[in-house]
Amino acid sequence: MILIHYGEIGIKGKNRAAFENCLVRNIRKALKGEIVKIRREYGRILIEEKEDANLNFIGERLSKIPGIENFSFVTVASPDIEDIKEKAFHIAKRMSFSTFRIAARRASKNFPYTSMKVNEIVGEEIRKKLGKKVDLENPDLTIFIEIGDKEAYVYKEKLRGIGGLPVGSQGKVVALLSGGIDSPVASWLMMKRGCSVIFVHFYNESLVASPKKIEEIIEKLTEYQMESKAYFIPFGRIQYDIVANVAAKYRMIIYRRIMAKVAEKIANKEGAKAIVTGDSIGQVASQTIDNILCIYAASKLPVLPPLIGMDKKEIVEMAKKIGTYEYSIKAYDDCCSFMVAKHPATKANLQDIEKMEERIKIDIEKIMEKAEIKEFSL
Ligand code: ATP
Ligand code: MG
């Protein structure tokens, strides 16, 4: 069986059952076809996998589900010291190691031995029969034993999950997804905190034949939330309008304000409560505090930038870890070089910006009509 431990959702008081059910639903979706049964118990989830299940596949999937702290492939024993001893011995016997320790945890107080005593009894068995040495500090092998009311679990490793909260437990957000490195990471961080992320991407339809690269990024991110919805918005006309009507140094700010307005509209339609961007303070000219203030003021909904205090280096590292980096660095003309000014404004003033913006006719309804909506699933 597979034993799953979750972190934070274990401490959410009354909402606990809802959180756990959400996580169970997500696991079911991610492992469909591979499992026979899944049940939740106090503080853990147990999965019975199919006899011919692909364990690598299961491990791969579980390592990407927000809310899982760690998981283990376990041997089930009855809550009986003799059976536990035997199962632990059986695991140890097949391993090559010279030092070991036993780490028992007794969740059921009905069990007659303390955790310490279980460590001693099982440790003694392995020490004697296999001639191995106990090392509590830095052992080659740790055998974990978890004793519940009806069952005990014996296993040799805890595989790491990504932690966080189960997707869907914190409502929906709309993420502004560019072709760059940052916004996919920002979207991922929101998923990790339990939000379902709806993507919006704007592109110049006369320069980009198909936003295939963006789809690849969304496919990668869908591994973490299982299902995604994305809005692809042709934005060529607005870009040309901005170029025709706004001085070069302010173009990016106005452009981003209009994106925020469209995102807000989509959020309202989808029942999402916030907009997410990949901004990080000072990384580019549009990301100075003053400019961010001008851009975010375009939306009545809160705009959340989860990367705001991170360095580029840290963001790149994270992008590599989650697997979006290799797609992000592919060539893509998302926002046409002609929008980028040689000397962009770094201290925009909101009132000035709002005045400039009046020169551009923005018909959000019409923009929305042209949106192409795509659904993605694992
Ligand atoms: P990224 O690496 O995410 O592209 P960046 O550092 O290149 O970010 P900008 O290009 O100024 O910075 O974009 C800032 C944020 O604005 C992006 O993180 C994204 O949230 C949003 N954004 C930019 N361009 C687009 C686009 N074409 N479609 C949707 N959102 C966009
Ligand atoms: Mg960018």
Short mmCIF file of C-alpha atoms and ligand atoms in Angstrom, two decimals:
data_model
loop_
_atom_site.label_atom_id
_atom_site.label_comp_id
_atom_site.label_asym_id
_atom_site.label_seq_id
_atom_site.Cartn_x
_atom_site.Cartn_y
_atom_site.Cartn_z
CA MET A 1 0.00 0.00 0.00
CA ILE A 2 0.94 3.64 -0.17
CA LEU A 3 0.91 5.75 2.95
CA ILE A 4 0.51 9.49 2.55
CA HIS A 5 1.23 12.14 5.13
CA TYR A 6 0.07 15.68 4.74
CA GLY A 7 1.44 18.66 6.56
CA GLU A 8 -0.51 21.79 7.13
CA ILE A 9 -3.92 20.40 6.43
CA GLY A 10 -3.51 18.25 9.49
CA ILE A 11 -3.98 21.30 11.69
CA LYS A 12 -6.94 23.05 10.17
CA GLY A 13 -9.46 22.29 12.90
CA LYS A 14 -13.04 22.16 11.75
CA ASN A 15 -12.22 22.39 8.06
CA ARG A 16 -10.01 19.40 8.28
CA ALA A 17 -12.43 16.92 6.71
CA ALA A 18 -13.05 19.22 3.75
CA PHE A 19 -9.31 19.63 3.17
CA GLU A 20 -8.72 15.92 3.41
CA ASN A 21 -11.55 15.14 1.02
CA CYS A 22 -10.14 17.66 -1.43
CA LEU A 23 -6.74 15.99 -1.28
CA VAL A 24 -8.29 12.54 -1.70
CA ARG A 25 -10.20 13.74 -4.78
CA ASN A 26 -7.01 15.12 -6.29
CA ILE A 27 -5.07 11.93 -5.63
CA ARG A 28 -7.85 9.90 -7.21
CA LYS A 29 -7.69 12.06 -10.33
CA ALA A 30 -3.93 11.87 -10.56
CA LEU A 31 -3.74 8.11 -10.11
CA LYS A 32 -6.80 7.02 -11.98
CA GLY A 33 -6.46 3.52 -13.32
CA GLU A 34 -3.71 2.61 -10.86
CA ILE A 35 -5.60 2.27 -7.60
CA VAL A 36 -8.14 -0.06 -6.09
CA LYS A 37 -9.05 1.82 -2.96
CA ILE A 38 -8.25 5.04 -1.21
CA ARG A 39 -9.25 5.92 2.33
CA ARG A 40 -8.47 8.58 4.82
CA GLU A 41 -7.66 8.01 8.41
CA TYR A 42 -6.79 10.40 11.15
CA GLY A 43 -3.69 12.22 9.92
CA ARG A 44 -2.99 10.06 6.91
CA ILE A 45 -4.32 8.70 3.64
CA LEU A 46 -3.94 5.13 2.49
CA ILE A 47 -4.00 3.89 -1.04
CA GLU A 48 -4.30 0.35 -2.18
CA GLU A 49 -2.69 0.17 -5.59
CA LYS A 50 -3.59 -2.34 -8.27
CA GLU A 51 -1.56 -5.51 -8.35
CA ASP A 52 0.11 -4.57 -11.64
CA ALA A 53 0.33 -0.85 -10.86
CA ASN A 54 3.29 1.10 -12.18
CA LEU A 55 4.99 2.27 -8.99
CA ASN A 56 7.30 4.71 -10.77
CA PHE A 57 4.33 6.37 -12.36
CA ILE A 58 2.55 6.55 -9.02
CA GLY A 59 5.61 8.02 -7.31
CA GLU A 60 6.04 10.58 -10.06
CA ARG A 61 2.43 11.71 -9.78
CA LEU A 62 2.31 11.84 -5.99
CA SER A 63 5.46 13.93 -5.88
CA LYS A 64 3.53 16.65 -7.73
CA ILE A 65 0.30 16.86 -5.76
CA PRO A 66 0.09 19.94 -3.54
CA GLY A 67 -0.84 19.05 0.02
CA ILE A 68 1.27 15.90 0.24
CA GLU A 69 4.17 16.26 2.65
CA ASN A 70 5.63 12.80 2.09
CA PHE A 71 4.57 9.36 0.95
CA SER A 72 5.85 5.82 1.30
CA PHE A 73 5.38 2.42 -0.22
CA VAL A 74 4.58 0.34 2.83
CA THR A 75 4.13 -3.20 4.02
CA VAL A 76 1.01 -3.66 6.11
CA ALA A 77 1.29 -5.59 9.37
CA SER A 78 -1.29 -6.34 12.03
CA PRO A 79 -0.88 -4.25 15.19
CA ASP A 80 0.99 -7.04 16.84
CA ILE A 81 4.64 -6.90 17.84
CA GLU A 82 5.50 -10.30 16.40
CA ASP A 83 4.04 -9.47 13.00
CA ILE A 84 5.68 -6.04 12.98
CA LYS A 85 9.02 -7.59 13.85
CA GLU A 86 8.69 -10.10 11.04
CA LYS A 87 7.71 -7.52 8.41
CA ALA A 88 10.55 -5.21 9.43
CA PHE A 89 13.00 -8.07 9.28
CA HIS A 90 11.72 -9.03 5.84
CA ILE A 91 12.37 -5.51 4.55
CA ALA A 92 15.83 -5.31 6.12
CA LYS A 93 16.87 -8.69 4.82
CA ARG A 94 16.58 -7.55 1.21
CA MET A 95 18.61 -4.39 1.71
CA SER A 96 22.33 -3.86 1.71
CA PHE A 97 23.48 -1.70 4.64
CA SER A 98 25.77 -1.85 7.60
CA THR A 99 24.10 0.50 10.08
CA PHE A 100 20.43 1.07 10.78
CA ARG A 101 17.86 2.45 13.13
CA ILE A 102 14.19 1.80 13.82
CA ALA A 103 11.83 4.78 14.03
CA ALA A 104 8.52 3.65 15.49
CA ARG A 105 5.48 5.83 16.12
CA ARG A 106 2.52 4.68 18.06
CA ALA A 107 -0.66 6.47 16.96
CA SER A 108 -2.84 3.99 18.84
CA LYS A 109 -2.61 4.03 22.60
CA ASN A 110 -4.17 0.55 22.65
CA PHE A 111 -0.88 -0.89 21.55
CA PRO A 112 0.86 -2.28 24.65
CA TYR A 113 4.42 -1.13 23.87
CA THR A 114 5.79 2.40 23.75
CA SER A 115 7.52 3.56 20.56
CA MET A 116 10.83 3.29 22.36
CA LYS A 117 10.15 -0.29 23.31
CA VAL A 118 9.16 -1.15 19.73
CA ASN A 119 12.45 0.34 18.54
CA GLU A 120 14.31 -1.86 20.97
CA ILE A 121 12.47 -5.08 20.18
CA VAL A 122 12.60 -4.74 16.40
CA GLY A 123 16.14 -3.36 16.46
CA GLU A 124 17.34 -6.30 18.49
CA GLU A 125 15.84 -8.74 15.97
CA ILE A 126 17.66 -7.16 13.02
CA ARG A 127 20.87 -6.68 14.95
CA LYS A 128 21.02 -10.31 15.98
CA LYS A 129 19.74 -12.06 12.90
CA LEU A 130 21.54 -9.95 10.31
CA GLY A 131 24.54 -8.91 12.36
CA LYS A 132 24.05 -5.18 11.67
CA LYS A 133 24.92 -2.23 13.86
CA VAL A 134 22.54 0.33 15.29
CA ASP A 135 23.38 3.96 14.53
CA LEU A 136 20.84 6.52 15.68
CA GLU A 137 22.67 9.53 14.27
CA ASN A 138 23.54 8.64 10.71
CA PRO A 139 22.28 5.19 9.74
CA ASP A 140 22.46 3.70 6.21
CA LEU A 141 18.92 2.42 6.63
CA THR A 142 15.96 3.63 8.65
CA ILE A 143 12.97 1.40 9.08
CA PHE A 144 9.85 3.32 9.95
CA ILE A 145 7.01 1.72 11.84
CA GLU A 146 3.68 3.41 12.28
CA ILE A 147 1.18 1.69 14.51
CA GLY A 148 -2.52 2.45 14.19
CA ASP A 149 -5.62 0.86 15.73
CA LYS A 150 -6.24 -1.78 13.13
CA GLU A 151 -3.02 -1.84 11.16
CA ALA A 152 0.64 -1.07 11.36
CA TYR A 153 2.80 0.13 8.46
CA VAL A 154 6.39 -0.78 7.99
CA TYR A 155 8.54 1.01 5.40
CA LYS A 156 12.05 2.08 4.58
CA GLU A 157 11.74 5.51 3.06
CA LYS A 158 9.73 8.69 3.07
CA LEU A 159 9.53 10.20 -0.39
CA ARG A 160 9.11 13.92 -0.46
CA GLY A 161 5.99 15.64 -1.72
CA ILE A 162 5.81 19.34 -2.47
CA GLY A 163 3.88 20.25 0.69
CA GLY A 164 1.40 23.11 0.63
CA LEU A 165 -2.37 22.74 0.42
CA PRO A 166 -4.58 20.69 -1.91
CA VAL A 167 -5.57 22.47 -5.11
CA GLY A 168 -9.18 23.55 -4.89
CA SER A 169 -9.14 24.15 -1.16
CA GLN A 170 -8.49 27.89 -1.56
CA GLY A 171 -10.67 28.91 -4.48
CA LYS A 172 -9.80 30.17 -7.94
CA VAL A 173 -7.36 32.78 -9.22
CA VAL A 174 -6.58 34.07 -12.70
CA ALA A 175 -2.89 34.05 -13.60
CA LEU A 176 -1.40 36.27 -16.27
CA LEU A 177 0.83 33.86 -18.09
CA SER A 178 3.48 35.19 -20.46
CA GLY A 179 5.99 33.11 -22.36
CA GLY A 180 8.68 33.98 -19.81
CA ILE A 181 10.28 32.19 -16.90
CA ASP A 182 8.55 34.00 -14.07
CA SER A 183 4.80 33.75 -14.51
CA PRO A 184 4.72 29.92 -14.71
CA VAL A 185 6.56 29.82 -11.37
CA ALA A 186 4.14 32.35 -9.89
CA SER A 187 1.21 30.20 -11.07
CA TRP A 188 2.80 27.11 -9.57
CA LEU A 189 3.27 28.80 -6.19
CA MET A 190 -0.44 29.64 -6.11
CA MET A 191 -1.33 26.02 -6.88
CA LYS A 192 0.96 24.96 -4.09
CA ARG A 193 -1.06 27.16 -1.76
CA GLY A 194 -4.27 25.41 -2.77
CA CYS A 195 -5.63 27.71 -5.49
CA SER A 196 -7.05 26.49 -8.80
CA VAL A 197 -5.33 28.57 -11.43
CA ILE A 198 -7.04 29.77 -14.60
CA PHE A 199 -4.57 31.03 -17.18
CA VAL A 200 -4.80 34.07 -19.41
CA HIS A 201 -2.33 34.69 -22.19
CA PHE A 202 -2.27 37.67 -24.53
CA TYR A 203 -0.53 37.47 -27.85
CA ASN A 204 -0.16 39.31 -31.10
CA GLU A 205 -1.99 37.12 -33.59
CA SER A 206 -0.17 38.60 -36.57
CA LEU A 207 3.23 37.71 -35.11
CA VAL A 208 2.43 34.42 -33.40
CA ALA A 209 0.88 31.76 -35.57
CA SER A 210 -0.09 29.61 -32.62
CA PRO A 211 0.75 30.01 -28.94
CA LYS A 212 2.01 26.44 -28.84
CA LYS A 213 4.80 27.21 -26.41
CA ILE A 214 2.28 28.57 -23.91
CA GLU A 215 0.22 25.41 -24.26
CA GLU A 216 3.30 23.36 -23.44
CA ILE A 217 3.87 25.40 -20.30
CA ILE A 218 0.24 24.95 -19.27
CA GLU A 219 0.46 21.21 -19.92
CA LYS A 220 3.46 21.04 -17.61
CA LEU A 221 1.67 23.05 -14.91
CA THR A 222 -1.42 20.87 -15.28
CA GLU A 223 0.60 18.01 -13.81
CA TYR A 224 0.20 19.85 -10.50
CA GLN A 225 -3.47 20.80 -10.64
CA MET A 226 -4.76 18.01 -12.94
CA GLU A 227 -7.17 20.22 -14.85
CA SER A 228 -6.60 23.66 -16.32
CA LYS A 229 -8.59 26.20 -18.22
CA ALA A 230 -6.85 28.82 -20.32
CA TYR A 231 -7.90 31.93 -22.19
CA PHE A 232 -5.85 32.85 -25.25
CA ILE A 233 -6.49 36.43 -26.20
CA PRO A 234 -5.44 37.92 -29.53
CA PHE A 235 -4.19 41.35 -28.62
CA GLY A 236 -2.60 42.69 -31.79
CA ARG A 237 -5.01 45.54 -32.31
CA ILE A 238 -4.62 46.83 -28.76
CA GLN A 239 -0.84 46.69 -29.10
CA TYR A 240 -0.91 48.75 -32.29
CA ASP A 241 -3.35 51.18 -30.66
CA ILE A 242 -1.01 51.66 -27.77
CA VAL A 243 1.96 52.23 -30.04
CA ALA A 244 -0.01 54.79 -32.03
CA ASN A 245 -1.31 56.69 -29.03
CA VAL A 246 1.12 56.41 -26.13
CA ALA A 247 4.68 57.70 -25.76
CA ALA A 248 7.15 54.82 -25.86
CA LYS A 249 8.20 55.08 -22.23
CA TYR A 250 4.67 54.50 -20.92
CA ARG A 251 3.54 51.81 -23.32
CA MET A 252 4.35 48.81 -21.19
CA ILE A 253 2.47 50.22 -18.21
CA ILE A 254 -0.68 50.90 -20.23
CA TYR A 255 -0.38 47.56 -21.96
CA ARG A 256 -0.20 45.78 -18.64
CA ARG A 257 -3.10 47.79 -17.23
CA ILE A 258 -5.30 46.65 -20.07
CA MET A 259 -4.23 43.05 -19.49
CA ALA A 260 -5.20 43.46 -15.83
CA LYS A 261 -8.63 44.78 -16.81
CA VAL A 262 -9.30 41.86 -19.11
CA ALA A 263 -8.07 39.46 -16.44
CA GLU A 264 -10.46 41.03 -13.96
CA LYS A 265 -13.34 40.48 -16.36
CA ILE A 266 -12.36 36.83 -16.77
CA ALA A 267 -12.02 36.45 -13.01
CA ASN A 268 -15.54 37.77 -12.47
CA LYS A 269 -16.90 35.43 -15.08
CA GLU A 270 -15.08 32.45 -13.57
CA GLY A 271 -15.74 33.26 -9.93
CA ALA A 272 -12.02 33.83 -9.30
CA LYS A 273 -11.07 36.13 -6.45
CA ALA A 274 -7.62 37.44 -7.40
CA ILE A 275 -5.20 38.05 -10.26
CA VAL A 276 -1.69 36.62 -10.20
CA THR A 277 1.41 37.95 -11.97
CA GLY A 278 5.06 36.99 -12.17
CA ASP A 279 6.32 40.39 -11.02
CA SER A 280 9.42 40.66 -8.87
CA ILE A 281 10.42 44.08 -7.53
CA GLY A 282 12.87 45.92 -9.74
CA GLN A 283 13.52 43.04 -12.16
CA VAL A 284 12.46 45.09 -15.19
CA ALA A 285 11.31 48.69 -15.57
CA SER A 286 7.62 47.81 -15.33
CA GLN A 287 8.28 46.29 -11.95
CA THR A 288 9.38 49.31 -9.92
CA ILE A 289 7.11 50.03 -6.96
CA ASP A 290 5.64 53.09 -8.68
CA ASN A 291 4.89 51.25 -11.89
CA ILE A 292 3.48 48.23 -10.13
CA LEU A 293 1.16 50.56 -8.26
CA CYS A 294 -0.06 52.07 -11.56
CA ILE A 295 -0.56 48.66 -13.13
CA TYR A 296 -2.33 46.97 -10.24
CA ALA A 297 -4.65 49.95 -9.75
CA ALA A 298 -6.32 48.96 -13.03
CA SER A 299 -7.99 46.02 -11.31
CA LYS A 300 -10.50 46.14 -8.48
CA LEU A 301 -9.55 42.60 -7.55
CA PRO A 302 -6.38 42.10 -5.55
CA VAL A 303 -3.32 41.39 -7.68
CA LEU A 304 -1.01 38.86 -6.07
CA PRO A 305 2.63 38.58 -7.16
CA PRO A 306 4.05 35.57 -5.32
CA LEU A 307 7.58 36.18 -6.68
CA ILE A 308 7.70 39.77 -5.48
CA GLY A 309 10.66 39.31 -3.14
CA MET A 310 12.56 36.68 -5.04
CA ASP A 311 15.78 37.04 -7.02
CA LYS A 312 15.90 35.96 -10.65
CA LYS A 313 18.35 33.23 -9.72
CA GLU A 314 15.93 31.77 -7.19
CA ILE A 315 13.07 31.94 -9.69
CA VAL A 316 15.13 30.18 -12.37
CA GLU A 317 16.04 27.44 -9.92
CA MET A 318 12.41 26.91 -9.08
CA ALA A 319 11.40 26.90 -12.76
CA LYS A 320 13.93 24.14 -13.38
CA LYS A 321 12.66 22.15 -10.45
CA ILE A 322 9.01 22.31 -11.49
CA GLY A 323 9.88 21.63 -15.11
CA THR A 324 8.69 24.80 -16.87
CA TYR A 325 12.13 26.28 -17.51
CA GLU A 326 12.94 24.26 -20.63
CA TYR A 327 9.72 25.49 -22.26
CA SER A 328 10.05 29.07 -21.06
CA ILE A 329 13.42 29.54 -22.73
CA LYS A 330 12.13 28.56 -26.16
CA ALA A 331 11.95 31.46 -28.59
CA TYR A 332 8.60 33.21 -28.64
CA ASP A 333 7.49 36.64 -29.75
CA ASP A 334 4.87 37.21 -27.08
CA CYS A 335 5.05 40.88 -26.67
CA CYS A 336 6.83 42.07 -29.70
CA SER A 337 9.98 44.05 -29.30
CA PHE A 338 8.21 47.12 -30.64
CA MET A 339 6.39 47.53 -27.32
CA VAL A 340 9.58 47.71 -25.32
CA ALA A 341 11.00 51.21 -24.94
CA LYS A 342 14.71 52.03 -24.86
CA HIS A 343 14.15 54.24 -21.83
CA PRO A 344 10.99 53.11 -20.07
CA ALA A 345 9.48 55.21 -17.32
CA THR A 346 10.33 53.93 -13.88
CA LYS A 347 8.22 56.37 -11.85
CA ALA A 348 4.86 56.52 -13.52
CA ASN A 349 2.12 58.60 -11.96
CA LEU A 350 -1.32 57.06 -11.81
CA GLN A 351 -3.27 60.17 -12.81
CA ASP A 352 -1.05 60.79 -15.83
CA ILE A 353 -1.35 57.18 -16.87
CA GLU A 354 -5.14 57.20 -16.58
CA LYS A 355 -5.25 60.27 -18.83
CA MET A 356 -3.07 58.63 -21.47
CA GLU A 357 -5.17 55.54 -21.36
CA GLU A 358 -8.31 57.47 -22.28
CA ARG A 359 -6.92 57.78 -25.80
CA ILE A 360 -7.23 54.06 -26.32
CA LYS A 361 -10.58 52.56 -27.01
CA ILE A 362 -10.86 49.46 -24.92
CA ASP A 363 -13.91 47.35 -25.57
CA ILE A 364 -13.50 44.50 -23.14
CA GLU A 365 -16.62 42.71 -24.35
CA LYS A 366 -15.20 42.62 -27.83
CA ILE A 367 -11.83 41.43 -26.61
CA MET A 368 -13.55 38.64 -24.71
CA GLU A 369 -15.46 37.56 -27.79
CA LYS A 370 -12.20 36.83 -29.54
CA ALA A 371 -10.84 34.79 -26.67
CA GLU A 372 -10.14 31.17 -27.38
CA ILE A 373 -10.78 28.99 -24.36
CA LYS A 374 -8.92 25.72 -24.00
CA GLU A 375 -9.20 22.98 -21.42
CA PHE A 376 -6.28 20.82 -20.35
CA SER A 377 -6.23 17.70 -18.27
CA LEU A 378 -3.65 15.22 -17.10
P1 ATP B 1 7.75 36.68 -17.21
O1 ATP B 1 9.04 35.96 -17.09
O2 ATP B 1 6.64 36.03 -16.46
O3 ATP B 1 7.40 36.99 -18.62
P2 ATP B 1 9.01 39.19 -16.94
O4 ATP B 1 10.00 39.32 -15.87
O5 ATP B 1 9.48 38.96 -18.32
O6 ATP B 1 7.96 38.07 -16.50
P3 ATP B 1 7.18 41.18 -17.91
O7 ATP B 1 7.35 40.64 -19.26
O8 ATP B 1 7.28 42.64 -17.67
O9 ATP B 1 8.17 40.54 -16.86
O10 ATP B 1 5.78 40.71 -17.37
C1 ATP B 1 5.41 40.86 -16.04
C2 ATP B 1 4.18 40.01 -15.80
O11 ATP B 1 3.09 40.44 -16.63
C3 ATP B 1 4.38 38.56 -16.20
O12 ATP B 1 5.00 37.83 -15.16
C4 ATP B 1 2.96 38.12 -16.45
O13 ATP B 1 2.29 37.84 -15.23
C5 ATP B 1 2.35 39.35 -17.08
N1 ATP B 1 2.45 39.28 -18.56
C6 ATP B 1 3.39 39.82 -19.35
N2 ATP B 1 3.17 39.57 -20.66
C7 ATP B 1 2.05 38.81 -20.70
C8 ATP B 1 1.28 38.19 -21.75
N3 ATP B 1 1.64 38.32 -23.04
N4 ATP B 1 0.17 37.51 -21.42
C9 ATP B 1 -0.20 37.37 -20.13
N5 ATP B 1 0.48 37.91 -19.11
C10 ATP B 1 1.59 38.62 -19.37
MG MG B 2 8.10 38.46 -19.92
#
